[in-house]
Short mmCIF file of C-alpha atoms in Angstrom, two decimals:
data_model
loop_
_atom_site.label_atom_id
_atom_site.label_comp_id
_atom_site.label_asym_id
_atom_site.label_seq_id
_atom_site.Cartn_x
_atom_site.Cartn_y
_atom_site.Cartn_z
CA UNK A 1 0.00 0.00 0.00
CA UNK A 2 2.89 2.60 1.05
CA UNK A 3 4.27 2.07 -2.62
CA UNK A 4 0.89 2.73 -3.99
CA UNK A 5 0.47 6.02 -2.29
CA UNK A 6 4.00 6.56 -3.23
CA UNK A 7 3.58 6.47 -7.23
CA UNK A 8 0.51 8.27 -6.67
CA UNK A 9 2.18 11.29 -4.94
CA UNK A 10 5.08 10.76 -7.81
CA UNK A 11 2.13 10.93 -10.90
CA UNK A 12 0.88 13.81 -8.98
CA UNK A 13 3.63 16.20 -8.01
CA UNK A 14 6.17 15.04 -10.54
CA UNK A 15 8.76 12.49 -10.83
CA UNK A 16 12.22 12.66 -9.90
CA UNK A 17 14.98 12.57 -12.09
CA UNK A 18 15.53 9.32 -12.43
CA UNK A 19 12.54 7.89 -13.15
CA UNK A 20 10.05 8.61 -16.24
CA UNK A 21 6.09 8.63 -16.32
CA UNK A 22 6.78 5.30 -18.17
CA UNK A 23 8.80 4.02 -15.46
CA UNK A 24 5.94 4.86 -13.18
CA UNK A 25 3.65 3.35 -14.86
CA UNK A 26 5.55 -0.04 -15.03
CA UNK A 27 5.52 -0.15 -11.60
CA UNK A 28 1.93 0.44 -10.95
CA UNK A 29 0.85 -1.95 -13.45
CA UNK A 30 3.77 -4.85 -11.76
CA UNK A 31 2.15 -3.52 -8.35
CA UNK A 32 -1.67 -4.47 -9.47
CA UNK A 33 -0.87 -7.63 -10.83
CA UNK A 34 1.04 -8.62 -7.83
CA UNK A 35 -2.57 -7.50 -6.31
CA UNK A 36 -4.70 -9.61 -8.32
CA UNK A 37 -2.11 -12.63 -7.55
CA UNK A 38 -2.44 -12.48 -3.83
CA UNK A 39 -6.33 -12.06 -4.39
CA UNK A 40 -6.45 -15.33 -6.05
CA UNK A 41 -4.09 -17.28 -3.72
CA UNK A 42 -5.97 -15.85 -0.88
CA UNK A 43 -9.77 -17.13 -3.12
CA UNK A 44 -8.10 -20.65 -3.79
CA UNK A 45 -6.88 -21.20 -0.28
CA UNK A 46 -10.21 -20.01 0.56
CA UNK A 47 -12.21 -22.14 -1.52
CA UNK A 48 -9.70 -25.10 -0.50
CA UNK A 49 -10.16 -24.82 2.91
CA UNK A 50 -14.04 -24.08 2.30
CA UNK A 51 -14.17 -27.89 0.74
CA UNK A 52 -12.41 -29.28 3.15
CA UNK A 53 -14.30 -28.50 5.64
CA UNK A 54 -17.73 -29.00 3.84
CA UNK A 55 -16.66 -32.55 3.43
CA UNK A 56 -15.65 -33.14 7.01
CA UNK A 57 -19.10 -31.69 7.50
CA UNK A 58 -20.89 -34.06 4.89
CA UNK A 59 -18.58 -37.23 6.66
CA UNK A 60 -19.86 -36.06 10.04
CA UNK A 61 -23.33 -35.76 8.52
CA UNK A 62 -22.95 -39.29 7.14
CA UNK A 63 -21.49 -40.97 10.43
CA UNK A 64 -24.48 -39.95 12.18
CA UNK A 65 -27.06 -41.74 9.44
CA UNK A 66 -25.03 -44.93 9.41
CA UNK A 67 -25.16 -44.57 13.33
CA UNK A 68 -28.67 -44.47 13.22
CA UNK A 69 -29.47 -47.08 11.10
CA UNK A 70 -26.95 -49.19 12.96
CA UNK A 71 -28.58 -49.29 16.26
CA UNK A 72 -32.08 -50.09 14.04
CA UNK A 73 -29.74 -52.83 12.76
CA UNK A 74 -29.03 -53.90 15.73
CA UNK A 75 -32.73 -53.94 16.94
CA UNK A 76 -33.48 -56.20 14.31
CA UNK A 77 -30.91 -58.85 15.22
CA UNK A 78 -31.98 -59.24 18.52
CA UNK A 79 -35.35 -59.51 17.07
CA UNK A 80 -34.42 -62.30 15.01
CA UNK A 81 -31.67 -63.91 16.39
CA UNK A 82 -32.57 -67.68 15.53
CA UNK A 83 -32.20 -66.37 11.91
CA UNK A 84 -29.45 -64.41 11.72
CA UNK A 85 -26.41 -65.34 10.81
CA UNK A 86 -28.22 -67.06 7.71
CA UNK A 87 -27.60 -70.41 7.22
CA UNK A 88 -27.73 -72.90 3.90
CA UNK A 89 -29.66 -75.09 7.28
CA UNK A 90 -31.43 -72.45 8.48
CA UNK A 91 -32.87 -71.64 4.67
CA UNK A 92 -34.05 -74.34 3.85
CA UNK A 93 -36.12 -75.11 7.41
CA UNK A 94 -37.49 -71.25 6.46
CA UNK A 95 -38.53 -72.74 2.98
CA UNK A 96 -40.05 -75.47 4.28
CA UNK A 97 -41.87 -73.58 7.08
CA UNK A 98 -40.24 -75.23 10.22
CA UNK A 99 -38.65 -71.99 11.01
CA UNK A 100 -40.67 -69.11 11.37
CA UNK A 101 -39.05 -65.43 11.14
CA UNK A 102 -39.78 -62.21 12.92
CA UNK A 103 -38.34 -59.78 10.07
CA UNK A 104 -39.88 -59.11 6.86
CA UNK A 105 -38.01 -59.56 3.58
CA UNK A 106 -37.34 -55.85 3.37
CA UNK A 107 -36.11 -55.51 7.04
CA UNK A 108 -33.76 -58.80 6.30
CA UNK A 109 -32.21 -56.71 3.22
CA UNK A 110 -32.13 -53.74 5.73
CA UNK A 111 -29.71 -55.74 7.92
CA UNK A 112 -27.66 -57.30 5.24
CA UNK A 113 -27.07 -54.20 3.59
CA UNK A 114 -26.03 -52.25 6.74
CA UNK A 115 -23.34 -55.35 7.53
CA UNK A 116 -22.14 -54.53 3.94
CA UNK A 117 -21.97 -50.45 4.92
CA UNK A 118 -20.10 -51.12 8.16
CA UNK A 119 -17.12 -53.05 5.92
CA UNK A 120 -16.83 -50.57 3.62
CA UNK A 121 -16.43 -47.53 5.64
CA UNK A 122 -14.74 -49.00 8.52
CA UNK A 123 -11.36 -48.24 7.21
CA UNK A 124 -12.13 -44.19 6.67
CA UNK A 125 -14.23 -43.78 9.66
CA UNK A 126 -11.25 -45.43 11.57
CA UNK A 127 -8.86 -43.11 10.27
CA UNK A 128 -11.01 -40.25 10.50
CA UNK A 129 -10.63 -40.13 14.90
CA UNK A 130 -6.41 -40.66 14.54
CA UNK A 131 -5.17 -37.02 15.42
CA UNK A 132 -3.87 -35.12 12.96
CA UNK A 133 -4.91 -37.24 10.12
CA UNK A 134 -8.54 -36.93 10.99
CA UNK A 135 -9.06 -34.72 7.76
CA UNK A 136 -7.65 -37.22 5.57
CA UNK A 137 -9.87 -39.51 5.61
CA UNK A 138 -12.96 -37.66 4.34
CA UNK A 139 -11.06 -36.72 1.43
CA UNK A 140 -9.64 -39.93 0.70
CA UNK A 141 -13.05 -41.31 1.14
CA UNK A 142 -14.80 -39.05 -1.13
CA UNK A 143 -12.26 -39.63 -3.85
CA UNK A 144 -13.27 -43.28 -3.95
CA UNK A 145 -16.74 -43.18 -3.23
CA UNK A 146 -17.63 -46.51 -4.75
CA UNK A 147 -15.27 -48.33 -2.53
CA UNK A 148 -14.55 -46.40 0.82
CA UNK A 149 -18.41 -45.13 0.97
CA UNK A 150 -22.04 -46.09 1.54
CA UNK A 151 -24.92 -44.10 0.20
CA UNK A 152 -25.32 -42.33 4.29
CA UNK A 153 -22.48 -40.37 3.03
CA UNK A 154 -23.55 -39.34 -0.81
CA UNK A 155 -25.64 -37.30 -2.09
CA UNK A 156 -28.64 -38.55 -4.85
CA UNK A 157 -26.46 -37.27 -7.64
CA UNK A 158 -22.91 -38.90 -6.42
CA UNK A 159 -25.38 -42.14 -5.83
CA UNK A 160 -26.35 -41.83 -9.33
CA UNK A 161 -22.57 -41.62 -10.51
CA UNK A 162 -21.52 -44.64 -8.02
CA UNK A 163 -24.36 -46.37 -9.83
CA UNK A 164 -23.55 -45.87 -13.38
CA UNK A 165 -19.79 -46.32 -12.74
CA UNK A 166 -20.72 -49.88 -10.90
CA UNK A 167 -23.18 -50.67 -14.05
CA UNK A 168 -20.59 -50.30 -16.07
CA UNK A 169 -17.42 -52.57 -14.10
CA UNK A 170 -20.42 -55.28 -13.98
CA UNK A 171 -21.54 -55.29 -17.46
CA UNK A 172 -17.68 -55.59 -18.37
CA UNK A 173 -16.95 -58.40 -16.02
CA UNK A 174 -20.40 -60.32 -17.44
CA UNK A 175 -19.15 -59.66 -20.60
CA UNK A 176 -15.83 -61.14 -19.76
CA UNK A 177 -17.93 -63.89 -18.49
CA UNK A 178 -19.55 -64.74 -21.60
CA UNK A 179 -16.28 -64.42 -23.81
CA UNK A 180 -14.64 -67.47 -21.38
CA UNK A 181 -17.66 -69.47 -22.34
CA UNK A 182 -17.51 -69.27 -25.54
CA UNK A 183 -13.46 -70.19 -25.69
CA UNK A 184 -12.47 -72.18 -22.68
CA UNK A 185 -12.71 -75.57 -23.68
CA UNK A 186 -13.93 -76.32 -19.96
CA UNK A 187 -16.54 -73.71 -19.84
CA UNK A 188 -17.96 -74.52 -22.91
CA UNK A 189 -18.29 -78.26 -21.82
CA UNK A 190 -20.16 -76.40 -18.78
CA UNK A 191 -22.72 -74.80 -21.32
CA UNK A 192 -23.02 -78.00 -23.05
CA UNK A 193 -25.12 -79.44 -20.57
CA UNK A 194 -27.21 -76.19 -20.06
CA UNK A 195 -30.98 -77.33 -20.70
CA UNK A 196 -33.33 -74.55 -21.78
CA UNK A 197 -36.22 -75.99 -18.88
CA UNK A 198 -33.82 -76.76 -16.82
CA UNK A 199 -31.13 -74.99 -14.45
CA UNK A 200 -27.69 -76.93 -14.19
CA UNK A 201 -26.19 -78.41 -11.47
CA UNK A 202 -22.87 -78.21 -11.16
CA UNK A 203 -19.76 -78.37 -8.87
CA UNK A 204 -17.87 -74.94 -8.14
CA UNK A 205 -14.34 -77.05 -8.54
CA UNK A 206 -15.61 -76.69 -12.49
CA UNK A 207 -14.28 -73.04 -12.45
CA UNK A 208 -11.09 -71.76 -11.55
CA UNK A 209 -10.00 -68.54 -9.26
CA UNK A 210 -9.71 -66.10 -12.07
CA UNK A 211 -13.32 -66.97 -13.00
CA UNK A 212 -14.62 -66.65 -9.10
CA UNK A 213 -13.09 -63.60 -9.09
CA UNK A 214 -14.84 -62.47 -12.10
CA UNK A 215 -18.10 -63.78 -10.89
CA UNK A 216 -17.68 -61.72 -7.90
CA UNK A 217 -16.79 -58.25 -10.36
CA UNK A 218 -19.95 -59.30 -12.11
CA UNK A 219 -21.75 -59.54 -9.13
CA UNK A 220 -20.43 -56.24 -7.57
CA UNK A 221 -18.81 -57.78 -4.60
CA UNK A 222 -15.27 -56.42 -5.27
CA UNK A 223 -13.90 -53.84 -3.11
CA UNK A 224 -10.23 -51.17 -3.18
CA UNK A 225 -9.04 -54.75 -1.48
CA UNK A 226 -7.81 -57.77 -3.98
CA UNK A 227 -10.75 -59.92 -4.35
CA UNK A 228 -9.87 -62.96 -1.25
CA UNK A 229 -12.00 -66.62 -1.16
CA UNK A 230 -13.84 -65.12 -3.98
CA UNK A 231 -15.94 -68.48 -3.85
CA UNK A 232 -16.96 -67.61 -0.15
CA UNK A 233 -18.00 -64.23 -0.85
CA UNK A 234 -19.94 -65.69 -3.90
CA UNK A 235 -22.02 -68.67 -2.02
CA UNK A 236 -22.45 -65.79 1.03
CA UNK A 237 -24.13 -63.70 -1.66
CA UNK A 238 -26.43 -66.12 -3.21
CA UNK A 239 -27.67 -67.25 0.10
CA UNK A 240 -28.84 -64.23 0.72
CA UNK A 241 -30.25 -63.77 -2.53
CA UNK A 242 -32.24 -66.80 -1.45
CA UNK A 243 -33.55 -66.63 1.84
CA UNK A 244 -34.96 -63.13 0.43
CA UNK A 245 -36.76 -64.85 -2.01
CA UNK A 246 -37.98 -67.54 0.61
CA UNK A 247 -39.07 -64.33 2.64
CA UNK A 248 -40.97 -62.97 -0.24
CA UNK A 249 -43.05 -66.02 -1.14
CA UNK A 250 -43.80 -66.48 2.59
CA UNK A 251 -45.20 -62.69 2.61
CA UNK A 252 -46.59 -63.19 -1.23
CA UNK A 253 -45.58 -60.18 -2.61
CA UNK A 254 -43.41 -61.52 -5.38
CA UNK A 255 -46.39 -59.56 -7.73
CA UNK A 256 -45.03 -56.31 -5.85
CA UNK A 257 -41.17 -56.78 -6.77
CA UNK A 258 -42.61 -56.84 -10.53
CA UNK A 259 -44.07 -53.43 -10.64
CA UNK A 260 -42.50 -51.08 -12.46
CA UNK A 261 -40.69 -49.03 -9.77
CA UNK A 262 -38.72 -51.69 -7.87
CA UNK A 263 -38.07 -53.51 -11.05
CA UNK A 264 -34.95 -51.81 -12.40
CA UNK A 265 -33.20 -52.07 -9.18
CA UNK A 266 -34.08 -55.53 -8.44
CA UNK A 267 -32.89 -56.69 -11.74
CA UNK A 268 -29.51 -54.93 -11.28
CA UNK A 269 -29.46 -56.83 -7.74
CA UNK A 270 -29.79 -60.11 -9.88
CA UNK A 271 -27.31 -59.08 -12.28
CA UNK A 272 -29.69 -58.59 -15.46
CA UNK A 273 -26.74 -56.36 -17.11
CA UNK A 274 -27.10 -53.81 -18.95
CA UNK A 275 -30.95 -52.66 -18.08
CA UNK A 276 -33.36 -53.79 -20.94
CA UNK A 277 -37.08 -53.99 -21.78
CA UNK A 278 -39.90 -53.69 -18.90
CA UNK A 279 -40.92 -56.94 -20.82
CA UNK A 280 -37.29 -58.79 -20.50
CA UNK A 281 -37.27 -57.44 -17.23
CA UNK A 282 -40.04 -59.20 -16.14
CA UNK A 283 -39.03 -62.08 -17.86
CA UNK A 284 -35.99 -62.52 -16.27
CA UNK A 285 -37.23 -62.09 -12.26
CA UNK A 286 -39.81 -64.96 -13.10
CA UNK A 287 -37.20 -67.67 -14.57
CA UNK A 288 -35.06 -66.62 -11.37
CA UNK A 289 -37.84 -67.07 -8.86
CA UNK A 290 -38.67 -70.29 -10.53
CA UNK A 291 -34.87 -70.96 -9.75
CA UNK A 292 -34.65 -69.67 -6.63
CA UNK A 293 -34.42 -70.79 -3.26
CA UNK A 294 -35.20 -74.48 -5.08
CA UNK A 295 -32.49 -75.18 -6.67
CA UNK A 296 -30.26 -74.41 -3.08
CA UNK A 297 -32.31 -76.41 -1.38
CA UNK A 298 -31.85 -79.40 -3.88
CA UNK A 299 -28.13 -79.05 -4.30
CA UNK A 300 -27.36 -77.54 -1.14
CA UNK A 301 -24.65 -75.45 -2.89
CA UNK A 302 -25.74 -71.39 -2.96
CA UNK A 303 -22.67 -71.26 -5.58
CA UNK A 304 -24.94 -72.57 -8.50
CA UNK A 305 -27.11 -69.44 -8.20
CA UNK A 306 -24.11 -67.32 -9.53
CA UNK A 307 -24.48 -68.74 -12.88
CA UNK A 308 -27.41 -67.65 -13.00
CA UNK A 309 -27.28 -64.53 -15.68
CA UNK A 310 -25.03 -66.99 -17.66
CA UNK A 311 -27.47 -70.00 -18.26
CA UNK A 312 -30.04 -66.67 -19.21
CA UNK A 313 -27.78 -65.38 -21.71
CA UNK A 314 -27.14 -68.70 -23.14
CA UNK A 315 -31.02 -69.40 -23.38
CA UNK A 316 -31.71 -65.96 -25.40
CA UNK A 317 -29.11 -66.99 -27.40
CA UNK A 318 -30.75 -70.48 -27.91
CA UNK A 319 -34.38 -69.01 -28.91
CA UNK A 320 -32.27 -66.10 -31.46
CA UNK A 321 -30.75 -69.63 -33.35
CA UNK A 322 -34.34 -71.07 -33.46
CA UNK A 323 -35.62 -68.18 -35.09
#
């Protein structure tokens, strides 16, 4: 500021000697744009520090849903605590009505998918009560979203973009799928036994790693971790897959999940990849609910669930041949 006022007495009274109105003038315009720098390093530190702490704010925010829903969680449990953990056993005495269960089939989801928001964000929200490093882990979090954080902590449009990045990682990996089928001479003996009225039974020795771990990209079960006992994680999944569907038919409101608003979603669930027709939709739920819990409780392997989308896609290509 003091050289400001001083080349504004200088324009004003004169100059000395040594220096020229052009001189002057250099130095007020070097003077202003030193100005406008420090203006936008103070803005950008500003609008840092301004996003920092709105996302410690939106973490915070977050924490405090997932809190909530955990102690409804945990409500539930001890509600239902001959069915939970869920059992291949304890599935098939549901199906077969000599165990009776206290939660509905959305409350069961509720639970599963709360177990499944707990793992995810346990590593951030961990980090995020270490001193000094506290402000880390929002940041860190919220630059892999689709792996450090569950939809407490996102907004509907970030939910969106988690979606249609995780639409398209699946429809890749079920693509993958597919190609392996067609080329590995052991897969394709697999499909050679497919039967178009029929789901396959098969042993999950059939397939190696590399395709479990596949299975499980095409089923959205990968996480920032490598993919470990993909086969596990896989049979874990379909179980619950199952035991929903056993919930449903006990409630009979399988002609609910077919309307049009819970359709898209349950269809991603199942792995129908990409999204298609309200007609192939439809199509596909009622071949899997034909399939499912039936075929667990005749094999007593969840595993052969996974398969699933394949033995579809190999029956639509079937009925394109025929015609």
């Amino acid at each position: 500021m003091a050289a400001v006022a001083c080349a504004c007495v200088y324009l004003k009274n004169g100059f000395p000697n040594f220096c020229t109105t052009i001189q002057a003038a250099n130095v007020l315009r070097h003077i202003n744009t030193l100005n406008h720098v420090r203006q936008q390093s103070n803005t950008a530190k500003t609008g840092v520090w301004s996003r920092l702490k709105s996302l410690v704010k939106s973490f915070l925010n977050g924490s405090k849903l997932l809190i909530r829903d955990v102690k409804q969680m945990g409500a539930l449990k001890r509600r239902s605590k001959y069915l939970l953990p869920i059992t291949v056993e304890k599935m098939k005495d549901l199906h077969m009505k000599k165990l009776s269960s206290s939660l509905t089939r959305e409350e069961f989801l509720f639970v599963i998918k709360i177990n499944k928001d707990l793992r995810k964000v346990l590593a951030p929200l961990i980090l995020f009560w270490v001193p000094f490093l506290g402000y880390i882990a929002p940041l860190v979090a919220f630059m892999f979203p689709q792996h450090l954080l569950s939809s407490h902590f996102l907004t509907e449009s970030q939910q969106k973009d988690v979606y249609k990045k995780q639409l398209v990682a699946r429809t890749a990996a079920k693509e993958e799928m597919i190609r392996l089928f067609a080329q590995e001479q052991k897969l394709k003996e697999l499909s050679a036994s497919f039967e178009p009225n029929k789901f396959p039974s098969f042993s999950s020795t059939l397939l190696s790693r590399s395709h479990k771990v596949i299975l499980c990209e095409m089923w959205g079960l990968t996480t920032w971790l490598p993919v470990l006992m993909p086969e596990r994680k896989l049979r874990r999944e379909m179980l619950v897959y199952a035991t929903a569907d056993v919930l449903m038919k006990l409630e009979n409101s399988e002609s609910v999940i077919l309307q049009d608003d819970p359709l898209e979603k349950e269809c991603m669930i199942r792995c129908l990849l990409p999204p298609q027709s309200v007609q192939d939709q439809v199509e596909y739920l009622e071949k899997w609910f034909q399939v499912s819990p039936d075929v667990i409780v005749k094999d007593g392997d969840p595993f052969v669930l996974a398969l699933f989308p394949i033995w579809v896609d190999w029956l639509k290509k079937r009925e394109d041949v025929q015609l």
